[in-house]
PDB file of C-alpha atoms in Angstrom:
ATOM      1  CA  MET A 891     -33.374  15.115  22.921  1.00 51.00           C
ATOM      2  CA  ASN A 892     -36.396  13.161  21.725  1.00 52.00           C
ATOM      3  CA  THR A 893     -36.259  10.174  19.383  1.00 48.00           C
ATOM      4  CA  GLY A 894     -37.741  12.038  16.385  1.00 44.00           C
ATOM      5  CA  ILE A 895     -35.057  14.726  16.435  1.00 44.00           C
ATOM      6  CA  LYS A 896     -32.326  12.069  16.827  1.00 43.00           C
ATOM      7  CA  LEU A 897     -33.654  10.214  13.766  1.00 39.00           C
ATOM      8  CA  ILE A 898     -33.705  13.418  11.715  1.00 39.00           C
ATOM      9  CA  LEU A 899     -30.103  14.223  12.726  1.00 37.00           C
ATOM     10  CA  VAL A 900     -28.984  10.678  11.840  1.00 38.00           C
ATOM     11  CA  ALA A 901     -30.717  10.944   8.429  1.00 39.00           C
ATOM     12  CA  ILE A 902     -29.095  14.324   7.705  1.00 38.00           C
ATOM     13  CA  SER A 903     -25.657  13.013   8.745  1.00 38.00           C
ATOM     14  CA  ALA A 904     -26.052   9.925   6.554  1.00 38.00           C
ATOM     15  CA  THR A 905     -27.059  12.082   3.581  1.00 36.00           C
ATOM     16  CA  LEU A 906     -24.083  14.410   4.042  1.00 38.00           C
ATOM     17  CA  LEU A 907     -21.638  11.530   4.437  1.00 40.00           C
ATOM     18  CA  SER A 908     -22.947   9.695   1.382  1.00 39.00           C
ATOM     19  CA  GLY A 909     -22.360  12.845  -0.672  1.00 39.00           C
ATOM     20  CA  CYS A 910     -18.663  12.733   0.212  1.00 47.00           C
ATOM     21  CA  GLY A 911     -17.343  10.009  -2.068  1.00 54.00           C
ATOM     22  CA  SER A 912     -14.175   8.192  -1.208  1.00 81.00           C
ATOM     23  CA  ASN A 913     -11.219   8.472  -3.574  1.00 92.00           C
ATOM     24  CA  THR A 914     -10.019   5.002  -2.592  1.00 94.00           C
ATOM     25  CA  VAL A 915     -10.070   2.539  -5.477  1.00 94.00           C
ATOM     26  CA  TYR A 916      -8.338  -0.305  -3.605  1.00 96.00           C
ATOM     27  CA  ASP A 917      -6.867  -0.782  -0.143  1.00 97.00           C
ATOM     28  CA  HIS A 918      -5.729  -4.176   1.109  1.00 97.00           C
ATOM     29  CA  HIS A 919      -2.957  -5.413   3.418  1.00 97.00           C
ATOM     30  CA  GLN A 920      -1.367  -8.827   3.829  1.00 96.00           C
ATOM     31  CA  ALA A 921       0.512 -10.083   6.852  1.00 95.00           C
ATOM     32  CA  VAL A 922       4.061 -11.331   6.458  1.00 95.00           C
ATOM     33  CA  ASP A 923       4.875 -14.699   8.048  1.00 89.00           C
ATOM     34  CA  ASN A 924       5.853 -14.362  11.733  1.00 85.00           C
ATOM     35  CA  GLY A 925       9.118 -16.228  11.071  1.00 88.00           C
ATOM     36  CA  GLY A 926      10.187 -13.551   8.590  1.00 93.00           C
ATOM     37  CA  TRP A 927       9.590 -12.601   4.983  1.00 96.00           C
ATOM     38  CA  GLN A 928      11.255 -15.202   2.772  1.00 95.00           C
ATOM     39  CA  ILE A 929      12.989 -13.756  -0.291  1.00 94.00           C
ATOM     40  CA  ASP A 930      10.928 -16.026  -2.570  1.00 93.00           C
ATOM     41  CA  GLN A 931       7.602 -15.291  -0.823  1.00 94.00           C
ATOM     42  CA  ASP A 932       5.449 -12.969  -2.869  1.00 95.00           C
ATOM     43  CA  LEU A 933       2.407 -11.078  -1.658  1.00 97.00           C
ATOM     44  CA  ARG A 934      -0.280 -10.793  -4.330  1.00 97.00           C
ATOM     45  CA  PHE A 935      -2.947  -8.162  -4.697  1.00 98.00           C
ATOM     46  CA  SER A 936      -5.674  -8.462  -7.317  1.00 97.00           C
ATOM     47  CA  VAL A 937      -7.436  -5.257  -8.356  1.00 95.00           C
ATOM     48  CA  ASP A 938     -10.508  -5.213 -10.599  1.00 95.00           C
ATOM     49  CA  ILE A 939     -10.606  -2.030 -12.668  1.00 94.00           C
ATOM     50  CA  ASN A 940     -13.572  -0.667 -14.619  1.00 95.00           C
ATOM     51  CA  ASP A 941     -12.503   3.002 -14.848  1.00 94.00           C
ATOM     52  CA  THR A 942      -9.957   3.718 -17.598  1.00 94.00           C
ATOM     53  CA  LEU A 943     -10.420   7.494 -17.525  1.00 95.00           C
ATOM     54  CA  SER A 944      -9.538   8.626 -13.995  1.00 94.00           C
ATOM     55  CA  PRO A 945      -5.855   8.983 -13.066  1.00 96.00           C
ATOM     56  CA  CYS A 946      -4.779   7.135  -9.912  1.00 96.00           C
ATOM     57  CA  ASP A 947      -1.948   7.240  -7.407  1.00 97.00           C
ATOM     58  CA  PHE A 948      -0.436   3.935  -6.235  1.00 96.00           C
ATOM     59  CA  TYR A 949       1.088   3.486  -2.783  1.00 97.00           C
ATOM     60  CA  ILE A 950       2.793   0.653  -0.948  1.00 97.00           C
ATOM     61  CA  ASP A 951       2.026   0.549   2.775  1.00 98.00           C
ATOM     62  CA  ILE A 952       4.567  -1.000   5.135  1.00 97.00           C
ATOM     63  CA  ARG A 953       4.125  -1.885   8.788  1.00 97.00           C
ATOM     64  CA  ASN A 954       7.356  -2.749  10.551  1.00 96.00           C
ATOM     65  CA  THR A 955       8.457  -3.277  14.116  1.00 94.00           C
ATOM     66  CA  ARG A 956      11.010  -1.038  15.755  1.00 91.00           C
ATOM     67  CA  ASP A 957      13.327  -4.065  15.604  1.00 90.00           C
ATOM     68  CA  TYR A 958      13.612  -3.852  11.815  1.00 94.00           C
ATOM     69  CA  ALA A 959      17.377  -3.782  11.228  1.00 94.00           C
ATOM     70  CA  TYR A 960      17.608  -1.401   8.250  1.00 96.00           C
ATOM     71  CA  SER A 961      16.804   2.196   7.438  1.00 96.00           C
ATOM     72  CA  ASN A 962      15.252   1.301   4.088  1.00 97.00           C
ATOM     73  CA  LEU A 963      13.470  -1.487   2.267  1.00 97.00           C
ATOM     74  CA  PHE A 964      13.815  -2.367  -1.407  1.00 98.00           C
ATOM     75  CA  LEU A 965      10.847  -4.018  -3.097  1.00 98.00           C
ATOM     76  CA  PHE A 966      10.182  -5.594  -6.482  1.00 97.00           C
ATOM     77  CA  ILE A 967       6.638  -4.953  -7.692  1.00 97.00           C
ATOM     78  CA  THR A 968       5.520  -6.997 -10.683  1.00 98.00           C
ATOM     79  CA  THR A 969       2.290  -5.865 -12.313  1.00 97.00           C
ATOM     80  CA  THR A 970       0.407  -8.237 -14.587  1.00 98.00           C
ATOM     81  CA  PHE A 971      -2.140  -6.448 -16.763  1.00 97.00           C
ATOM     82  CA  PRO A 972      -5.439  -8.055 -17.839  1.00 98.00           C
ATOM     83  CA  ASP A 973      -3.923  -8.717 -21.298  1.00 97.00           C
ATOM     84  CA  LYS A 974      -1.005 -10.594 -19.583  1.00 97.00           C
ATOM     85  CA  VAL A 975       1.559  -7.835 -20.222  1.00 97.00           C
ATOM     86  CA  VAL A 976       4.018  -7.750 -17.300  1.00 97.00           C
ATOM     87  CA  ARG A 977       5.811  -4.715 -15.871  1.00 96.00           C
ATOM     88  CA  ARG A 978       8.403  -4.853 -13.089  1.00 97.00           C
ATOM     89  CA  ASP A 979       9.330  -1.925 -10.857  1.00 95.00           C
ATOM     90  CA  THR A 980      11.827  -1.507  -8.051  1.00 96.00           C
ATOM     91  CA  LEU A 981      10.852   0.715  -5.157  1.00 96.00           C
ATOM     92  CA  GLU A 982      13.135   1.984  -2.409  1.00 96.00           C
ATOM     93  CA  CYS A 983      11.268   2.826   0.773  1.00 97.00           C
ATOM     94  CA  PRO A 984      13.291   5.060   3.122  1.00 97.00           C
ATOM     95  CA  MET A 985      12.096   4.056   6.588  1.00 96.00           C
ATOM     96  CA  ALA A 986      14.416   5.884   8.974  1.00 95.00           C
ATOM     97  CA  ASP A 987      16.862   8.777   8.867  1.00 94.00           C
ATOM     98  CA  GLN A 988      20.639   8.458   9.352  1.00 93.00           C
ATOM     99  CA  TYR A 989      20.187   8.659  13.139  1.00 93.00           C
ATOM    100  CA  GLY A 990      17.637   5.830  13.268  1.00 91.00           C
ATOM    101  CA  LYS A 991      14.563   8.038  13.704  1.00 93.00           C
ATOM    102  CA  TRP A 992      11.633   6.292  12.028  1.00 94.00           C
ATOM    103  CA  TYR A 993       9.556   7.983   9.357  1.00 94.00           C
ATOM    104  CA  GLY A 994       5.810   7.371   9.276  1.00 93.00           C
ATOM    105  CA  ARG A 995       3.130   7.007  11.896  1.00 95.00           C
ATOM    106  CA  GLN A 996       4.546   5.444  15.058  1.00 93.00           C
ATOM    107  CA  SER A 997       2.942   3.551  17.880  1.00 91.00           C
ATOM    108  CA  ARG A 998       4.563   1.851  20.849  1.00 86.00           C
ATOM    109  CA  CYS A 999       5.875  -1.124  18.830  1.00 88.00           C
ATOM    110  CA  HIS A1000       5.037  -0.414  15.168  1.00 94.00           C
ATOM    111  CA  VAL A1001       5.797   2.054  12.430  1.00 96.00           C
ATOM    112  CA  ASP A1002       3.358   2.525   9.534  1.00 96.00           C
ATOM    113  CA  GLY A1003       4.668   4.100   6.351  1.00 96.00           C
ATOM    114  CA  ARG A1004       3.144   4.843   2.954  1.00 97.00           C
ATOM    115  CA  TYR A1005       5.371   5.080  -0.135  1.00 97.00           C
ATOM    116  CA  LEU A1006       4.416   6.424  -3.548  1.00 96.00           C
ATOM    117  CA  LEU A1007       4.870   3.854  -6.308  1.00 94.00           C
ATOM    118  CA  HIS A1008       3.200   5.684  -9.224  1.00 94.00           C
ATOM    119  CA  ASN A1009       1.624   9.100  -9.457  1.00 95.00           C
ATOM    120  CA  HIS A1010      -1.228  10.119 -11.758  1.00 95.00           C
ATOM    121  CA  ILE A1011      -1.436   6.851 -13.757  1.00 94.00           C
ATOM    122  CA  ILE A1012      -4.431   5.848 -15.857  1.00 94.00           C
ATOM    123  CA  PHE A1013      -5.287   2.154 -16.120  1.00 94.00           C
ATOM    124  CA  PRO A1014      -5.050   1.442 -19.874  1.00 94.00           C
ATOM    125  CA  ILE A1015      -7.628  -1.370 -20.039  1.00 96.00           C
ATOM    126  CA  LYS A1016     -10.465  -2.710 -17.930  1.00 97.00           C
ATOM    127  CA  GLY A1017     -10.044  -5.971 -16.088  1.00 97.00           C
ATOM    128  CA  SER A1018      -8.116  -7.639 -13.288  1.00 97.00           C
ATOM    129  CA  TYR A1019      -4.603  -6.372 -12.500  1.00 97.00           C
ATOM    130  CA  THR A1020      -2.305  -8.423 -10.270  1.00 98.00           C
ATOM    131  CA  PHE A1021       0.421  -6.772  -8.201  1.00 97.00           C
ATOM    132  CA  GLN A1022       3.072  -9.119  -6.833  1.00 98.00           C
ATOM    133  CA  VAL A1023       5.361  -7.712  -4.133  1.00 98.00           C
ATOM    134  CA  THR A1024       8.624  -9.353  -3.025  1.00 97.00           C
ATOM    135  CA  HIS A1025      11.427  -7.898  -0.968  1.00 97.00           C
ATOM    136  CA  ALA A1026      14.705  -7.155  -2.723  1.00 97.00           C
ATOM    137  CA  MET A1027      16.983  -7.111   0.297  1.00 97.00           C
ATOM    138  CA  ARG A1028      20.114  -9.265   0.652  1.00 94.00           C
ATOM    139  CA  ASP A1029      18.696 -11.276   3.567  1.00 94.00           C
ATOM    140  CA  THR A1030      16.974 -14.474   2.492  1.00 94.00           C
ATOM    141  CA  VAL A1031      14.700 -14.111   5.523  1.00 95.00           C
ATOM    142  CA  LEU A1032      13.805 -10.530   6.383  1.00 96.00           C
ATOM    143  CA  THR A1033      12.574  -9.940   9.933  1.00 96.00           C
ATOM    144  CA  GLY A1034      10.779  -6.923  11.348  1.00 96.00           C
ATOM    145  CA  ILE A1035       8.315  -6.408   8.486  1.00 97.00           C
ATOM    146  CA  GLU A1036       4.808  -7.244   9.664  1.00 96.00           C
ATOM    147  CA  ASP A1037       2.597  -6.459   6.696  1.00 96.00           C
ATOM    148  CA  ILE A1038       2.543  -4.960   3.243  1.00 97.00           C
ATOM    149  CA  GLY A1039      -0.373  -3.171   1.660  1.00 98.00           C
ATOM    150  CA  LEU A1040      -1.399  -1.803  -1.714  1.00 98.00           C
ATOM    151  CA  HIS A1041      -3.392   1.414  -1.718  1.00 97.00           C
ATOM    152  CA  VAL A1042      -4.778   2.892  -4.942  1.00 96.00           C
ATOM    153  CA  GLU A1043      -6.705   6.149  -4.943  1.00 96.00           C
ATOM    154  CA  LYS A1044      -7.995   8.587  -7.534  1.00 95.00           C
ATOM    155  CA  SER A1045      -5.524  11.420  -8.053  1.00 93.00           C
ATOM    156  CA  GLN A1046      -6.379  14.794  -6.627  1.00 86.00           C
ATOM    157  CA  LEU A1047      -6.513  17.461  -9.288  1.00 70.00           C
TER     158      LEU A1047
END
């Protein structure tokens, strides 16, 4: 295939791909300390919002090792709004069934799960929102959790 035809195909592909907008508003992950997730260690995510009309879905992403000792994970999520109003949620993330079979996408040593925090929520005001995530398990040092993520996307109608 000659160079001119290749350039035309690349231009057409780029045009088609740019027409397909992403629904992702925010997607960021933070690694947990290798020594374990301390009960007082919070992971913070800052999201700048300009759209107060489109409903969004909020997810917490969890990557754990197969050595994680529990079948679930409880999290506290504290949201600070731009006007300094604070909201606290508790989220239970079921990670394995009663027989120890992991939910989520599995690789040789990791399991990646996504858990719905809020569905079809509209940001009430523009500005910077802070999401603070801490574990709510009984262990003061939680091992087997490798990273936590916050994923926000526009709701599908």
